[in-house]
Coordinates of C-alpha atoms in Angstrom, one line a residue:
M766 CA -157.7 199.6 -64.4
T767 CA -154.7 201.8 -63.6
K768 CA -151.6 200.4 -61.9
G769 CA -152.2 202.8 -58.9
I770 CA -155.7 201.5 -58.3
T771 CA -154.6 197.9 -58.6
V772 CA -151.9 198.6 -55.9
L773 CA -154.5 200.2 -53.7
L774 CA -156.9 197.3 -54.0
V775 CA -154.2 194.8 -53.2
A776 CA -153.1 196.8 -50.2
L777 CA -156.7 197.0 -48.9
A778 CA -157.2 193.2 -49.5
C779 CA -154.0 192.5 -47.5
A780 CA -154.7 194.9 -44.7
P781 CA -155.5 193.2 -41.4
A782 CA -159.2 193.2 -40.5
R783 CA -160.1 195.7 -37.7
P784 CA -160.7 193.6 -34.5
E785 CA -164.3 193.2 -33.5
P786 CA -165.3 195.0 -30.2
T787 CA -165.6 192.6 -27.3
L788 CA -166.5 194.8 -24.4
A789 CA -167.9 198.3 -23.7
I790 CA -168.1 200.4 -20.5
S791 CA -171.1 202.6 -21.1
N792 CA -172.1 206.0 -19.6
V793 CA -169.0 206.2 -17.5
T794 CA -167.0 209.2 -16.2
I795 CA -163.4 209.0 -17.3
V796 CA -160.6 210.0 -14.9
D797 CA -158.2 212.0 -17.1
V798 CA -155.0 211.7 -15.0
A799 CA -152.9 213.8 -17.4
A800 CA -155.2 216.9 -17.1
G801 CA -156.4 216.1 -13.6
R802 CA -160.1 216.3 -14.5
T803 CA -163.1 214.0 -15.1
I804 CA -164.9 213.6 -18.4
P805 CA -168.5 212.5 -17.9
D806 CA -170.9 210.5 -20.1
R807 CA -168.4 208.5 -22.1
T808 CA -168.5 205.0 -23.5
V809 CA -165.2 203.1 -23.8
T810 CA -165.1 200.3 -26.3
I811 CA -162.5 197.5 -26.2
A812 CA -161.5 195.0 -28.8
G813 CA -159.3 192.2 -27.5
R814 CA -156.6 193.8 -25.4
H815 CA -157.0 197.4 -26.7
I816 CA -159.2 200.4 -26.4
V817 CA -160.7 201.1 -29.8
S818 CA -162.9 204.1 -29.1
V819 CA -163.8 206.6 -26.4
S820 CA -167.0 208.2 -27.5
D821 CA -170.1 210.1 -26.4
A822 CA -172.4 208.0 -24.2
A823 CA -175.1 208.5 -26.8
A824 CA -173.1 206.6 -29.4
T825 CA -174.5 203.2 -30.3
V826 CA -172.8 200.3 -28.6
P827 CA -172.2 197.4 -31.0
Q828 CA -174.6 194.6 -30.5
G829 CA -173.6 191.2 -29.2
I830 CA -170.8 192.4 -27.0
D831 CA -170.5 192.5 -23.2
V832 CA -171.5 195.8 -21.6
V833 CA -170.5 197.1 -18.2
D834 CA -172.8 199.8 -16.9
G835 CA -170.7 202.7 -15.9
R836 CA -173.5 205.0 -14.9
G837 CA -172.5 206.9 -11.7
K838 CA -169.0 205.3 -11.8
Y839 CA -165.5 206.4 -12.6
L840 CA -163.0 204.8 -14.9
M841 CA -159.2 205.3 -14.3
P842 CA -156.1 203.7 -15.8
G843 CA -154.8 200.6 -14.1
L844 CA -152.3 201.3 -11.3
W845 CA -148.6 200.4 -11.1
D846 CA -146.6 199.4 -8.0
M847 CA -143.1 200.5 -9.0
H848 CA -141.2 198.8 -6.2
V849 CA -142.1 195.2 -5.4
H850 CA -140.4 191.9 -4.6
L851 CA -143.0 189.4 -5.7
D852 CA -144.3 186.1 -4.5
S853 CA -146.6 184.0 -6.6
A854 CA -149.5 184.6 -4.2
D855 CA -149.2 188.4 -4.8
L856 CA -150.0 188.2 -8.5
P857 CA -153.8 187.7 -8.4
A858 CA -154.1 189.8 -5.3
L859 CA -152.5 192.8 -7.0
V860 CA -154.8 192.6 -10.0
A861 CA -157.9 192.2 -7.9
L862 CA -157.0 195.5 -6.2
G863 CA -156.5 197.5 -9.4
I864 CA -152.7 197.0 -9.8
T865 CA -152.3 196.0 -13.4
G866 CA -148.5 196.6 -13.6
A867 CA -145.5 196.0 -11.3
R868 CA -141.8 196.7 -11.3
D869 CA -140.0 193.9 -9.5
M870 CA -136.9 195.3 -7.9
G871 CA -135.1 192.0 -7.2
G872 CA -136.1 188.4 -7.2
D873 CA -135.6 184.9 -8.6
L874 CA -135.1 185.5 -12.3
E875 CA -136.3 182.1 -13.4
E876 CA -139.5 182.4 -11.4
L877 CA -140.1 186.0 -12.7
L878 CA -139.6 185.0 -16.3
A879 CA -141.9 182.0 -15.9
W880 CA -144.6 184.1 -14.3
R881 CA -144.4 186.7 -17.0
G882 CA -144.7 184.0 -19.7
R883 CA -147.7 182.5 -18.0
I884 CA -149.4 185.8 -17.5
A885 CA -148.9 186.7 -21.2
A886 CA -150.3 183.4 -22.2
G887 CA -153.4 183.8 -20.0
D888 CA -152.5 180.9 -17.8
L889 CA -151.9 183.0 -14.7
T890 CA -153.7 186.1 -13.4
G891 CA -151.2 188.8 -12.6
P892 CA -150.0 192.3 -13.5
R893 CA -147.7 193.0 -16.5
L894 CA -144.2 192.7 -15.1
V895 CA -141.0 194.7 -15.5
I896 CA -138.1 192.8 -14.0
A897 CA -134.5 193.1 -12.9
G898 CA -133.9 189.6 -11.6
P899 CA -131.2 189.5 -8.9
A900 CA -129.9 192.7 -7.4
L901 CA -126.2 193.5 -7.7
R902 CA -124.7 194.2 -4.3
G903 CA -121.4 194.4 -2.4
P904 CA -120.1 191.6 -0.1
R905 CA -121.6 191.4 3.3
S906 CA -118.6 189.4 4.7
P907 CA -115.1 188.4 3.6
S908 CA -116.3 185.0 2.4
D909 CA -119.5 186.3 0.7
S910 CA -119.4 185.4 -3.0
G911 CA -121.6 184.7 -6.0
P912 CA -122.3 186.0 -9.5
W913 CA -124.2 189.0 -8.1
V914 CA -121.8 189.9 -5.3
I915 CA -119.6 192.7 -6.7
R916 CA -116.1 193.4 -5.3
W917 CA -114.3 194.4 -8.5
P918 CA -115.3 196.3 -11.6
W919 CA -114.9 193.3 -13.9
Q920 CA -117.4 191.4 -11.7
G921 CA -120.0 194.2 -12.2
I922 CA -119.4 194.1 -16.0
A923 CA -119.8 190.3 -16.1
A924 CA -123.0 190.5 -14.1
V925 CA -124.6 193.1 -16.4
D926 CA -123.6 191.0 -19.4
S927 CA -125.1 187.9 -17.9
L928 CA -128.4 189.6 -17.0
A929 CA -128.6 191.3 -20.4
A930 CA -128.3 187.9 -22.1
R931 CA -131.4 186.8 -20.1
H932 CA -133.4 189.8 -21.4
V933 CA -134.0 191.6 -18.1
D934 CA -135.6 195.0 -18.3
F935 CA -133.2 196.9 -16.1
I936 CA -130.3 196.4 -13.6
K937 CA -131.0 196.7 -9.9
I938 CA -128.2 198.2 -7.7
H939 CA -128.1 197.5 -4.0
E940 CA -125.8 198.5 -1.1
G941 CA -122.1 197.9 -0.6
I942 CA -120.8 198.4 -4.2
F943 CA -117.6 200.5 -4.4
D944 CA -117.5 203.6 -6.5
D945 CA -115.3 202.2 -9.3
A946 CA -117.4 199.1 -9.7
Y947 CA -120.6 201.1 -9.6
R948 CA -119.3 203.4 -12.4
D949 CA -118.4 200.4 -14.6
I950 CA -121.8 198.9 -14.0
A951 CA -123.3 202.1 -15.1
V952 CA -121.2 202.2 -18.3
Q953 CA -121.9 198.5 -19.1
A954 CA -125.6 198.9 -18.6
K955 CA -125.6 201.8 -21.0
L956 CA -123.7 199.8 -23.5
R957 CA -126.3 197.0 -23.1
H958 CA -129.2 199.6 -23.5
L959 CA -130.4 198.7 -20.0
P960 CA -131.4 201.4 -17.4
F961 CA -130.2 200.9 -13.9
A962 CA -132.0 201.8 -10.7
G963 CA -132.1 201.1 -7.0
H964 CA -130.1 202.2 -3.9
V965 CA -127.2 204.6 -3.7
P966 CA -124.2 202.7 -2.3
A967 CA -122.5 204.5 0.6
G968 CA -119.4 205.2 -1.4
V969 CA -121.3 206.8 -4.2
G970 CA -122.7 210.3 -3.8
V971 CA -126.4 211.1 -4.7
G972 CA -125.3 213.7 -7.2
E973 CA -122.8 211.2 -8.8
A974 CA -125.6 208.6 -9.1
A975 CA -127.6 211.1 -11.1
E976 CA -124.7 212.2 -13.2
V977 CA -123.8 208.6 -14.3
G978 CA -127.4 207.9 -15.3
Q979 CA -129.1 206.1 -12.4
R980 CA -132.7 206.1 -13.6
S981 CA -134.4 206.0 -10.3
I982 CA -133.4 206.2 -6.6
E983 CA -135.5 204.1 -4.2
H984 CA -136.8 204.8 -0.7
L985 CA -135.4 208.0 0.8
E986 CA -131.8 207.4 -0.5
F987 CA -131.9 210.7 -2.5
V988 CA -131.0 212.3 0.9
P989 CA -127.3 211.9 1.7
D990 CA -126.5 209.8 4.7
A991 CA -125.1 212.8 6.6
C992 CA -128.5 214.5 6.3
L993 CA -130.7 211.6 7.6
G994 CA -131.3 213.7 10.7
R995 CA -134.0 215.4 8.6
F996 CA -136.1 212.3 9.3
A997 CA -135.4 212.2 13.0
E998 CA -137.5 213.9 15.8
R999 CA -135.8 217.2 16.4
S1000 CA -135.5 218.7 19.9
P1001 CA -134.1 222.1 21.0
S1002 CA -131.1 220.3 22.4
A1003 CA -130.4 218.3 19.3
A1004 CA -127.1 219.0 17.4
P1005 CA -127.6 221.0 14.2
L1006 CA -127.4 219.2 10.9
P1007 CA -124.1 219.4 9.1
A1008 CA -123.5 222.4 6.8
Q1009 CA -123.9 220.2 3.7
C1010 CA -127.6 219.6 4.8
D1011 CA -128.7 223.2 4.8
E1012 CA -131.5 224.3 2.5
A1013 CA -129.3 225.9 -0.1
T1014 CA -127.0 222.9 -0.5
F1015 CA -129.9 220.5 -0.6
D1016 CA -131.7 222.7 -3.1
S1017 CA -128.6 222.5 -5.3
L1018 CA -128.5 218.7 -5.0
L1019 CA -132.2 218.4 -6.1
G1020 CA -131.3 220.7 -9.0
V1021 CA -128.7 218.0 -10.1
L1022 CA -131.4 215.3 -9.8
A1023 CA -133.8 217.4 -11.9
G1024 CA -131.1 218.2 -14.5
H1025 CA -130.4 214.5 -15.1
H1026 CA -134.1 213.6 -14.9
T1027 CA -133.6 211.2 -12.0
W1028 CA -136.8 209.7 -10.8
L1029 CA -137.6 209.0 -7.1
C1030 CA -139.6 206.1 -5.7
P1031 CA -139.9 207.0 -2.0
T1032 CA -141.9 204.0 -0.7
I1033 CA -142.8 206.2 2.2
G1034 CA -145.4 203.8 3.6
S1035 CA -142.8 201.1 4.0
F1036 CA -141.2 203.0 6.8
R1037 CA -144.4 202.5 8.8
I1038 CA -143.4 198.8 8.8
F1039 CA -139.6 199.1 9.0
A1040 CA -139.5 201.9 11.6
P1041 CA -142.9 202.2 13.2
K1042 CA -141.8 204.3 16.2
Q1043 CA -139.8 206.7 14.0
F1044 CA -142.4 206.9 11.3
P1045 CA -144.1 210.1 12.4
A1046 CA -140.7 211.9 12.3
I1047 CA -139.8 210.2 9.0
F1048 CA -143.1 211.3 7.4
A1049 CA -142.8 214.8 8.7
G1050 CA -139.3 215.1 7.2
F1051 CA -140.5 213.8 3.8
K1052 CA -143.5 216.2 3.9
D1053 CA -141.1 219.1 4.6
L1054 CA -139.1 218.2 1.5
M1055 CA -142.1 218.0 -0.8
P1056 CA -142.2 221.7 -1.7
L1057 CA -138.6 221.5 -2.8
L1058 CA -139.3 218.3 -4.8
Q1059 CA -142.2 220.1 -6.5
A1060 CA -140.2 223.3 -7.1
H1061 CA -137.6 221.2 -9.0
H1062 CA -140.3 219.2 -10.8
I1063 CA -138.8 216.0 -9.6
D1064 CA -140.9 213.1 -10.9
L1065 CA -142.2 210.5 -8.4
L1066 CA -143.2 206.9 -8.7
A1067 CA -145.5 205.1 -6.3
G1068 CA -144.0 202.0 -4.8
T1069 CA -144.4 199.9 -1.7
D1070 CA -141.5 197.5 -1.2
L1071 CA -144.0 194.6 -1.3
G1072 CA -142.3 191.4 -0.3
S1073 CA -141.3 192.7 3.1
R1074 CA -143.2 191.3 6.0
G1075 CA -146.2 193.3 6.9
I1076 CA -146.7 195.0 3.5
I1077 CA -149.9 193.8 2.0
P1078 CA -150.2 193.4 -1.7
G1079 CA -152.5 196.0 -3.3
V1080 CA -153.7 197.5 -0.1
S1081 CA -150.2 199.0 0.5
L1082 CA -150.3 200.9 -2.9
H1083 CA -153.6 202.5 -2.1
D1084 CA -152.1 203.5 1.3
E1085 CA -149.1 204.9 -0.5
L1086 CA -151.2 207.2 -2.7
A1087 CA -153.0 208.5 0.4
L1088 CA -149.7 209.2 2.1
L1089 CA -148.4 211.1 -0.9
V1090 CA -151.5 213.3 -0.8
D1091 CA -151.0 213.8 3.0
A1092 CA -147.4 214.9 2.1
G1093 CA -148.6 217.6 -0.2
L1094 CA -149.6 216.2 -3.6
T1095 CA -153.0 216.7 -5.1
P1096 CA -155.1 213.6 -5.7
A1097 CA -154.4 214.0 -9.5
E1098 CA -150.6 214.3 -8.8
A1099 CA -150.7 211.2 -6.6
L1100 CA -152.6 209.2 -9.2
R1101 CA -150.1 210.1 -11.8
T1102 CA -147.3 208.5 -9.7
A1103 CA -149.1 205.2 -10.3
T1104 CA -150.4 205.6 -13.8
L1105 CA -149.0 208.1 -16.2
N1106 CA -145.6 208.5 -14.5
P1107 CA -144.8 204.7 -14.7
A1108 CA -145.7 204.8 -18.4
R1109 CA -143.4 207.7 -19.0
F1110 CA -140.6 206.1 -16.9
L1111 CA -140.9 202.9 -18.9
G1112 CA -141.2 204.7 -22.3
A1113 CA -144.6 203.2 -22.8
T1114 CA -146.9 206.2 -23.1
D1115 CA -148.0 204.9 -26.5
S1116 CA -149.7 201.9 -24.8
L1117 CA -150.2 202.7 -21.1
G1118 CA -151.0 205.4 -18.6
T1119 CA -154.2 207.0 -19.9
I1120 CA -157.5 206.1 -21.4
E1121 CA -157.3 206.6 -25.1
P1122 CA -157.9 204.7 -28.3
G1123 CA -155.0 202.4 -29.2
K1124 CA -153.9 201.9 -25.6
I1125 CA -154.0 198.6 -23.7
A1126 CA -157.2 198.2 -21.8
D1127 CA -155.8 198.0 -18.2
L1128 CA -158.5 199.8 -16.4
V1129 CA -160.2 200.2 -13.0
L1130 CA -163.8 201.0 -12.5
L1131 CA -164.6 202.9 -9.3
A1132 CA -167.8 203.8 -7.4
A1133 CA -166.5 207.2 -6.4
D1134 CA -164.2 210.0 -7.8
P1135 CA -160.5 209.6 -6.9
L1136 CA -159.8 213.2 -7.8
A1137 CA -162.2 214.4 -5.2
D1138 CA -160.7 212.0 -2.5
I1139 CA -157.7 209.8 -3.1
H1140 CA -159.2 207.2 -0.8
N1141 CA -161.8 206.5 -3.5
T1142 CA -159.2 204.5 -5.4
R1143 CA -160.3 201.8 -3.0
S1144 CA -163.9 201.8 -4.2
I1145 CA -163.3 199.2 -6.8
V1146 CA -166.3 197.9 -8.8
A1147 CA -164.3 196.0 -11.5
V1148 CA -160.8 195.6 -12.8
I1149 CA -160.1 195.2 -16.5
R1150 CA -156.8 193.6 -17.3
A1151 CA -155.8 193.5 -21.0
G1152 CA -159.4 193.8 -22.0
K1153 CA -160.8 191.1 -19.7
V1154 CA -162.9 191.8 -16.6
Q1155 CA -161.4 190.5 -13.4
P1156 CA -163.4 189.7 -10.2
P1157 CA -162.6 192.4 -7.6
R1158 CA -162.2 191.6 -3.9
P1159 CA -162.9 193.8 -0.8
L1160 CA -160.1 196.2 0.1
H1161 CA -159.4 197.1 3.7
S1162 CA -156.5 199.0 5.2
P1163 CA -154.4 197.3 7.8

């Protein structure tokens, strides 16, 4: 026996055994969110937490495994809510309504880490979590203090170092931080290999936030404060918007965001709760901006600001997707804001965002085609989280 053959046999003997299939969804139509199309008559086979094959429906399903009949149904990737503030009761509710991932934008770090550990161990039903822990903010009064209240640059640096040591996934910026401290937070976060995201403090320009590397801007804070009249009801007698808010200047600002690949998470549905009387004007202003956002290929993330009173876990994300379609996105584009785009944003397209072999089996089985009507994301038949079928629950809009 030659040395080469001996080495090959040893390598084969030491190679890990291919995991045995545990679940199949047969005869299903796959929702290809990347291409914006459906692929009929497929069988998706899962082993443990991962998809191992996506084959023709005529392919033989391994005997002895659980089979979900997908005939007449649609299989899409699990959804992400990219702006939440979680409570423990939210965790199973999100999964039951198809949200298999969530980005927590500010909460109790000890609780979040504990939940994430229990979810990973299988002791708690919940989405996979991306967490910031406490948000960094400016002082709200002369006596306001604490490790996350930032008055001076050195405090921002220390806060980033402290959170990095606790292995957070990113740094959350809130209001009231002065420009010099904000810039030092940005530098320190980069040194610690942590993205930072959140609000744009009043003393910091939107363009400046993009230039120093803020990964995402939340709510409608990509619009400068001087231009918030875009979201007010306009009357013939209303004063004109400032010159810096004209279309050419705003178009130039969006070009800066696009050039630095700054993501936007508008949480447009949250304004229905925060400003119900003004919501029609706010939504109309957002809708007017959508052609400009699309022209600059600005990437959007679906988020809800769950954690605020009146925002319902899970339901609010389905509402957000419908609002994005009402604002001008196609159903496929809206779906991407909660599936493929979060995977891209998180650098996780190797494991999340689409239905392909090797990816984590976070999936939602639907009774109707979400590409034909975005409201069909609500027609949940089953949710599969990390390869395990979860019991669904009825979904109703508020």
